[in-house]
Amino acid sequence: MKLAYYPGCVSKSTGKEMDASTRAVCGALGIELEELDDWNCCGATHVSNELVAAGLAARNMAQTDLPIMTACSICYSNLRAAAQRLEEHETLEKVNAVLDKKYSGARIRHALDVILEALAENDERIVVPLKELKVAPYYGCLLTRPAGLYSPEFPIILEKLIKRLQAEPVDFRLMTICCGGPIFMPQEKAAEDIAFKILSEAKRAGAEVIVTVCPLCHLMLDAKQQVLEQKHGVRIGIPVLYVTQLAGIALGLGPEELGLDMNSVSPMVVVERMYARLSE
Amino acid sequence: MPIGVYVCHCGLNIAGVLNMEELKSFAEKLPDVAVARDLQFSCSDIGQEQIQKDIAELKLDRVVVAACSPRLHEPTFRRAISKAGLNPYMLEMANIREQCSWVHMEQPAMATEKAKDLIAMAVAKAALLKPLEPESIPVSKNVLVVGGGVAGIAAALDLADSGLHVFLVERRPTIGGYMALLTDVFPTNDCSICVLGPKMSEVYNHPDITLITYAEVLGVEGSVGNFTVSGVRRARYVDEKLCKGCINECAGVCPVEVPSEYDFGIGKRKAIYIPYPQAVPLVACVDPKACIGCARCVEACPAQAVKLDQEPQDFKLNVGAIIVATGWQPFDATRKEEYGFGRYRDVITTLQMERMLNASGPTKGDVVQPSTGKIAERVAFLQCVGSRDSTVGNLYCSRICCMASLKNAQLVKEKYPHTDITIYYIDIRACGEGYEEFYVRAQKLGINFVRSRVSCIDEVEGELFLIFEDTQTGEMKKVKHDLAVLSVGLEPDEKADVLGNLLGLSRRPDGFFEIAHPKMRPVEAHIDGVFIAGCASGPKEIPISIAQGSAAASKAVKLLHKGVLELEPTSAYVDPEKCIKCKLCVDLCPKKAIAVKSPAYVDEAACKGCGSCAAACPADAINMRFFSDEQIIAQVQAATEEKREFPLIVAFLCNWCSYGAADLAGTSRIQYPTNARNIRVMCSARVDPSFVLEALRRGADGVLIAGCRIGECHYRDGNYQALQRVNVLKGVLEKIGLDPGRVKIVWCAASEGEIFAKDIRDFIGELKAMGPIGTELKKGLSEVKNEETALP
Ligand SMILES: Cc1cc2nc3c(=O)[nH]c(=O)nc-3n(C[C@H](O)[C@H](O)[C@H](O)COP(=O)(O)OP(=O)(O)OC[C@H]3O[C@@H](n4cnc5c(N)ncnc54)[C@H](O)[C@@H]3O)c2cc1C
Ligand code: SF4
Ligand code: SF4
């Protein structure tokens, strides 16, 4: 299978491990990725101006005829929202008037759904089955917005993927609430409270890792974890993995390929346990 | 063909600006004119008598009156000439007052020149007039009412009491609609079935109502006055005539129990059932999806009424009019996943609450928590569930749910004074008669109101929590309740499309059926002889649904009571020789009046004469009896015969809006330049591209087409069609080297005289910048020449 790949700006900064693991996993699964030519912002920087946001997204989407895959839920949401807006003739005309390559429709996919589709039940490429690993599926808010493939409250696709990797999804109540990231600038305390609530709930639910599909969620739960532990005087210590990293571990890809060293809360103890069990 | 031309002074209204002598002698010299006179007041008795005298003495066979707007006095002069023995349609008016003397008061000389053109145009058209005979057709005095909710019931009873015969077709086994399932009804809180039940029986017993329940309409043919309706009556598996309605005998032995749709899932019924004790007709019905065919009911029935081998029956009806009263359906609350309806047992809808409060409902009037069966103590109502919510695609307010929750809250509070009740709302909309008082009453009863749109409901260990922001304090809160009631909105019936397509009804963006005019024609459909009442055209409460049912009935009575229908002879007709059977016209016709058999055929009773089909027909096979192609072309040619000013504009104005706006500019004495020569058409969609090309070919500098504002077309979407044609035309002009700006389309309502005047002024400015017609061709040529000379 061949897909166009839209890395998104985070892949060049705080989400390098998301980008690395996405490329590595797709490579392992035989999915050919063709990085979009000369891509720009997905529109996230201009969400308050729908027309500009749609224009930015359209410029990306017009670069290819292939279905476009992204691993970032923010990009995923913005590209889809733009595609919906561009169904309106007036918006389409305004946008196309300023584009060199004209936009005429696109199909947007999330890496999550691409990986799940590529993996069969008991796929033999899963060389490190994640048996008995308790994983909290954390969706955040943007994967399911605007309404599309998944139910906003019960998307279940992440649970499916976790099971396919032979790990165990835990019953995680807060799986679809916002991570707090979008309000971090104006309301730092409120944002941190939300993130802490999610982490505490994951711990209560018995999760050994949290899996995310969005770099902002990842930032809030992983990079902020230590600060939050200190602030509340509680130890959490749950590694937070991108879904591509989790899949990569099961596919037997090495820690460097998956950028595991870039995670703030190191997942290496968990990874080593999985390998240790393998030789048992 | 001797034509008489009468130029009216209208006192000084016309004569104060225009030169009457000049106009009269101009008219005398026009072809076929036998006599031209100027009259002081042509509409007065003296004026009319002069015209009649000339008809008799000079054997005039057609008349032109150059005076005020035809929208004012056309009927007067038609009557006058028909008294003198002429066909009333042998009259043409030139509008030299509203569209000339009153709007060009400062330019009497130019205005007189314009009036000459207007008179010449009228004379040219008059020469081509043909006598038209209004046809009368006999009509059926039967009316079909589809849907037996409260709106349909009101319509059926009024019609039958007025002496028409009614066929009431209801999809369910009983009539009554949703009202029959409600407990007490606002704003007076009287028992719903107590006021509706007697009406339902009256329908059943009325000698002039044929009640057809458990049935569906499957086909509609014909048009106003004579519709043929076919349908099917589904099998009840119970003989309606034999069943005594005792129900306990058969249902008592039936082994199958399923959730009852009449209790919205909280109660149960058997596979053989009567929807509710007051159902009409009171006849059992077997649900084929649930029935296992054990035939115990067949044996148990003392009247031997159960017939498990019953077949569906077709029916065919002839009716003169159709009233659509198909109502609404509740919003499916499972679509708001965050509220957990369908997952959390103690989250219910207002309709389930209505059934619980109903003394003959599934809980016999107790308001309980479904999970425990205990009386609920902390009840929450959540407003706007499925309404005012773009995430589910419903932008509209459902209008009754605030009142329904206020009502249910009051009823709960009255029954259990200690219950803690909170209504979570965005705004409380209580704006009918007595409604605000009803709201105040709820407040006085101690019901709490929190301004908030609840973000989600969470169930933790069997307890319900509402999570929300109280927007009056700005606080985020989490509050425990033991029963959450979702105030679901009203949506269009999901199967409304089926009937809508049969009848050719349009749907609004919100999905409800569109009425002919959002203010002026509240119960009429776009299709003649079809009326819409109750929630079929949008959410509304019982009193308004009843009022609409009665209004629709009175419209149908007005239409049919004489037994004959007089048709305006202004319809389209097809030249069968020319028709190529492309069917383009079929979809364009807003009245569904054209069918293409072999060849196309216009139902003249349904046709309202907009003329869109005539403009669109690629083979020119359709023409209009009135406003014919030849007449309009003759007007265009007369307007361009002598080019009296620059820029010269030929303007096509639709009868309903823009022509009205031009008249209003006159009555308001709004002044604008004289350049436009107006041609009245019924609809902007009548303008055939060939009219425009002819005008430009003959030297007009620009052509203006003015229609009703978008969305306000008096037919349906004629102005959209006109717009499309203009866009195509612009392309054509560009190809032949003319500036596409020479054809322009504008919209103005009949109330927008000022806008019309501005449109004319703007267009004149644009045309001045372009220069006289053909300037661009010359420029183009010289450019080509320059290029040529530049070549080595
Ligand atoms: C919770 C709740 C409480 C309410 N309480 C009040 C109140 O207290 N006071 C008040 O004034 N209003 C109240 N209303 C509003 C009230 O229910 C409506 O005003 C009323 O039902 C409108 O009647 P109707 O005849 O237009 O439609 P309906 O009641 O929907 O009747 C339509 C009928 O047409 C039938 N039908 C549909 N399609 C077809 C078809 N294709 N062929 C044949 N038959 C068809 C249906 O089976 C039905 O019988 C309440 C509404 C809700 C949701
Ligand atoms: S035949 Fe059907 S309706 Fe009659 S008793 Fe049996 S299951 Fe019930
Ligand atoms: S009536 Fe009230 S509850 Fe219903 S949609 Fe309107 S505002 Fe919302």
Coordinates of N, CA, C and O in Angstrom, one line a residue, chain A residues 147 151-154 173, chain B residues 337-338 343 458-460:
Chain A
A147 N -17.1 15.2 13.8 CA -17.7 13.8 13.8 C -17.3 13.1 12.5 O -17.4 13.7 11.4
S151 N -17.2 7.1 17.0 CA -18.1 7.7 18.0 C -17.3 8.6 18.9 O -16.3 8.3 19.4
P152 N -17.8 9.8 19.2 CA -17.0 10.8 20.0 C -16.8 10.3 21.5 O -15.8 10.6 22.1
E153 N -17.7 9.5 22.0 CA -17.6 9.0 23.4 C -17.0 7.6 23.5 O -16.4 7.3 24.5
F154 N -17.3 6.8 22.5 CA -16.8 5.4 22.6 C -16.1 5.0 21.3 O -16.6 4.2 20.5
R173 N -12.0 5.5 32.2 CA -13.1 6.4 32.1 C -12.8 7.7 31.4 O -13.7 8.2 30.7
Chain B
E337 N -24.2 11.0 22.6 CA -23.6 9.9 23.4 C -23.2 10.3 24.8 O -23.2 9.6 25.8
E338 N -22.8 11.6 24.9 CA -22.3 12.1 26.2 C -23.4 12.1 27.3 O -23.1 12.2 28.5
R343 N -27.6 3.7 27.7 CA -26.5 3.0 28.5 C -26.9 3.1 30.0 O -26.7 2.1 30.7
D458 N -22.4 11.3 33.8 CA -21.4 10.2 34.1 C -22.1 9.3 35.2 O -22.8 9.8 36.1
E459 N -22.1 8.0 35.0 CA -22.6 7.1 36.0 C -21.5 6.4 36.7 O -20.7 5.8 36.1
V460 N -21.4 6.7 38.0 CA -20.3 6.1 38.8 C -21.0 5.2 39.9 O -21.7 5.7 40.7

